[in-house]
Amino acid sequence: MQAAAGVTGGCLCKAVTYRVSGALRPVIACHCSQCRKTSGHHVAATSAPRDSVVIAGNVIWYGSSDMAQRGFCGTCGSNLFWDGPGTHLSIFAGTLDGTTGLRLAGHIFCADKGDYYDIGGRLSCVDGADPDMTTQVIA
């Protein structure tokens, strides 16, 4: 299920806000070691076409790999975005305002998950990247 266009979101202190005019992809949980290190657990993210996202405020971008960067608020530290070289910007679902209409659709990098929790349920769980579920990083 995709969310309707026109959703908003932002960080905890409201120094960074954003508006998405395009449709959002269903939420995917990423259990990779980078997501676990930056969030303290796994990351639940949606994505939208980059040109449909308008960001207000000062996002600090950290180059987390050769192909991607992570955006966070420099004031409160909220993790907001993951950006790679594709057409979409990943948006951390917990930063969206209000009711989104989105649902969790699956899990990626399950082989890297922490040993202190189990992934239950009937959703897809793949050991690594899955191009059908995630933001494409190769244009």
mmCIF file of C-alpha atoms in Angstrom:
data_model
loop_
_atom_site.group_PDB
_atom_site.id
_atom_site.type_symbol
_atom_site.label_atom_id
_atom_site.label_comp_id
_atom_site.label_asym_id
_atom_site.label_seq_id
_atom_site.Cartn_x
_atom_site.Cartn_y
_atom_site.Cartn_z
ATOM 1 C CA MET A 1 0.000 0.000 0.000
ATOM 2 C CA GLN A 2 1.366 3.427 -0.922
ATOM 3 C CA ALA A 3 0.590 6.549 1.070
ATOM 4 C CA ALA A 4 -1.226 9.426 -0.533
ATOM 5 C CA ALA A 5 0.905 12.336 -1.704
ATOM 6 C CA GLY A 6 1.252 15.405 0.451
ATOM 7 C CA VAL A 7 2.639 13.828 3.621
ATOM 8 C CA THR A 8 4.910 15.774 5.954
ATOM 9 C CA GLY A 9 7.533 14.870 8.494
ATOM 10 C CA GLY A 10 10.537 16.085 10.376
ATOM 11 C CA CYS A 11 12.915 15.665 13.258
ATOM 12 C CA LEU A 12 12.221 15.631 16.990
ATOM 13 C CA CYS A 13 13.063 19.317 17.574
ATOM 14 C CA LYS A 14 11.339 20.473 14.348
ATOM 15 C CA ALA A 15 14.511 22.196 13.077
ATOM 16 C CA VAL A 16 14.249 20.022 9.936
ATOM 17 C CA THR A 17 10.922 19.410 8.233
ATOM 18 C CA TYR A 18 9.977 17.966 4.862
ATOM 19 C CA ARG A 19 7.000 17.546 2.555
ATOM 20 C CA VAL A 20 6.553 14.715 0.065
ATOM 21 C CA SER A 21 4.361 15.444 -2.954
ATOM 22 C CA GLY A 22 4.803 11.995 -4.532
ATOM 23 C CA ALA A 23 3.644 8.552 -3.457
ATOM 24 C CA LEU A 24 5.603 6.709 -0.795
ATOM 25 C CA ARG A 25 6.836 3.150 -1.158
ATOM 26 C CA PRO A 26 5.732 0.627 1.496
ATOM 27 C CA VAL A 27 7.983 0.474 4.567
ATOM 28 C CA ILE A 28 10.934 -1.919 4.570
ATOM 29 C CA ALA A 29 12.880 -2.844 7.711
ATOM 30 C CA CYS A 30 16.647 -2.871 7.177
ATOM 31 C CA HIS A 31 18.752 -4.873 9.606
ATOM 32 C CA CYS A 32 22.190 -4.100 8.081
ATOM 33 C CA SER A 33 25.031 -3.201 10.418
ATOM 34 C CA GLN A 34 25.071 0.459 9.290
ATOM 35 C CA CYS A 35 21.359 0.923 9.989
ATOM 36 C CA ARG A 36 21.747 -0.802 13.347
ATOM 37 C CA LYS A 37 24.706 1.431 14.285
ATOM 38 C CA THR A 38 22.998 4.692 13.284
ATOM 39 C CA SER A 39 19.624 3.908 14.838
ATOM 40 C CA GLY A 40 20.426 1.635 17.752
ATOM 41 C CA HIS A 41 18.232 -1.107 16.268
ATOM 42 C CA HIS A 42 16.933 -1.657 12.732
ATOM 43 C CA VAL A 43 15.628 1.077 10.427
ATOM 44 C CA ALA A 44 12.102 1.179 9.004
ATOM 45 C CA ALA A 45 12.117 3.303 5.861
ATOM 46 C CA THR A 46 9.904 4.271 2.982
ATOM 47 C CA SER A 47 11.043 6.195 -0.092
ATOM 48 C CA ALA A 48 9.791 8.688 -2.639
ATOM 49 C CA PRO A 49 11.090 10.158 -5.884
ATOM 50 C CA ARG A 50 13.846 12.569 -4.864
ATOM 51 C CA ASP A 51 12.291 15.447 -6.820
ATOM 52 C CA SER A 52 9.034 15.068 -4.858
ATOM 53 C CA VAL A 53 10.701 15.712 -1.479
ATOM 54 C CA VAL A 54 11.189 19.297 -0.282
ATOM 55 C CA ILE A 55 13.358 19.672 2.814
ATOM 56 C CA ALA A 56 13.451 22.765 5.033
ATOM 57 C CA GLY A 57 16.167 23.219 7.646
ATOM 58 C CA ASN A 58 19.763 22.181 7.995
ATOM 59 C CA VAL A 59 20.272 18.477 7.279
ATOM 60 C CA ILE A 60 23.745 17.167 8.095
ATOM 61 C CA TRP A 61 24.851 14.545 5.587
ATOM 62 C CA TYR A 62 27.221 11.779 6.606
ATOM 63 C CA GLY A 63 28.911 9.692 3.904
ATOM 64 C CA SER A 64 28.248 6.223 5.318
ATOM 65 C CA SER A 65 29.674 4.368 2.305
ATOM 66 C CA ASP A 66 31.130 4.967 -1.146
ATOM 67 C CA MET A 67 27.623 5.022 -2.629
ATOM 68 C CA ALA A 68 25.360 6.493 0.040
ATOM 69 C CA GLN A 69 24.932 9.147 2.671
ATOM 70 C CA ARG A 70 22.658 9.493 5.687
ATOM 71 C CA GLY A 71 20.874 12.708 6.609
ATOM 72 C CA PHE A 72 20.184 13.748 10.179
ATOM 73 C CA CYS A 73 19.290 16.858 12.169
ATOM 74 C CA GLY A 74 22.362 18.675 13.461
ATOM 75 C CA THR A 75 20.419 19.955 16.475
ATOM 76 C CA CYS A 76 18.590 16.918 17.915
ATOM 77 C CA GLY A 77 20.363 14.138 15.990
ATOM 78 C CA SER A 78 17.215 12.559 14.519
ATOM 79 C CA ASN A 79 17.981 10.137 11.672
ATOM 80 C CA LEU A 80 15.871 11.267 8.721
ATOM 81 C CA PHE A 81 17.135 10.077 5.323
ATOM 82 C CA TRP A 82 19.257 7.598 3.407
ATOM 83 C CA ASP A 83 20.373 8.831 -0.017
ATOM 84 C CA GLY A 84 22.056 6.790 -2.725
ATOM 85 C CA PRO A 85 22.602 7.382 -6.451
ATOM 86 C CA GLY A 86 19.138 6.280 -7.595
ATOM 87 C CA THR A 87 15.973 8.236 -8.302
ATOM 88 C CA HIS A 88 14.489 7.864 -4.800
ATOM 89 C CA LEU A 89 15.310 9.234 -1.368
ATOM 90 C CA SER A 90 14.722 6.892 1.573
ATOM 91 C CA ILE A 91 12.792 8.475 4.435
ATOM 92 C CA PHE A 92 12.817 6.971 7.924
ATOM 93 C CA ALA A 93 9.179 6.091 8.518
ATOM 94 C CA GLY A 94 9.192 7.130 12.173
ATOM 95 C CA THR A 95 9.791 10.736 11.116
ATOM 96 C CA LEU A 96 6.519 10.971 9.158
ATOM 97 C CA ASP A 97 3.722 13.044 10.721
ATOM 98 C CA GLY A 98 0.312 11.608 11.542
ATOM 99 C CA THR A 99 -1.403 8.695 9.871
ATOM 100 C CA THR A 100 0.477 7.500 6.797
ATOM 101 C CA GLY A 101 -1.540 4.609 5.401
ATOM 102 C CA LEU A 102 1.742 2.706 4.959
ATOM 103 C CA ARG A 103 2.430 -0.871 6.023
ATOM 104 C CA LEU A 104 5.606 -2.843 6.631
ATOM 105 C CA ALA A 105 6.219 -4.955 3.522
ATOM 106 C CA GLY A 106 9.377 -6.911 4.361
ATOM 107 C CA HIS A 107 12.844 -7.127 5.875
ATOM 108 C CA ILE A 108 16.274 -6.837 4.245
ATOM 109 C CA PHE A 109 19.794 -7.709 5.437
ATOM 110 C CA CYS A 110 18.301 -10.233 7.842
ATOM 111 C CA ALA A 111 21.643 -12.074 7.981
ATOM 112 C CA ASP A 112 23.106 -8.985 9.712
ATOM 113 C CA LYS A 113 20.387 -8.573 12.354
ATOM 114 C CA GLY A 114 21.218 -8.363 16.029
ATOM 115 C CA ASP A 115 21.220 -11.595 17.984
ATOM 116 C CA TYR A 116 18.941 -10.168 20.692
ATOM 117 C CA TYR A 117 15.697 -10.224 18.655
ATOM 118 C CA ASP A 118 13.751 -12.441 16.285
ATOM 119 C CA ILE A 119 12.032 -11.431 13.087
ATOM 120 C CA GLY A 120 8.587 -12.982 13.212
ATOM 121 C CA GLY A 121 5.536 -12.835 11.031
ATOM 122 C CA ARG A 122 4.864 -13.746 7.442
ATOM 123 C CA LEU A 123 6.668 -10.914 5.646
ATOM 124 C CA SER A 124 9.595 -11.526 3.308
ATOM 125 C CA CYS A 125 12.964 -11.718 5.026
ATOM 126 C CA VAL A 126 16.032 -11.736 2.749
ATOM 127 C CA ASP A 127 19.653 -12.082 3.843
ATOM 128 C CA GLY A 128 20.935 -9.055 1.884
ATOM 129 C CA ALA A 129 19.708 -6.380 -0.484
ATOM 130 C CA ASP A 130 16.518 -6.932 -2.460
ATOM 131 C CA PRO A 131 15.992 -4.684 -5.501
ATOM 132 C CA ASP A 132 12.269 -5.412 -5.557
ATOM 133 C CA MET A 133 11.751 -4.118 -2.013
ATOM 134 C CA THR A 134 14.230 -1.289 -1.604
ATOM 135 C CA THR A 135 15.329 2.018 -2.982
ATOM 136 C CA GLN A 136 17.468 1.374 -6.005
ATOM 137 C CA VAL A 137 20.992 2.716 -5.574
ATOM 138 C CA ILE A 138 22.095 2.118 -9.160
ATOM 139 C CA ALA A 139 20.364 4.398 -11.636
#
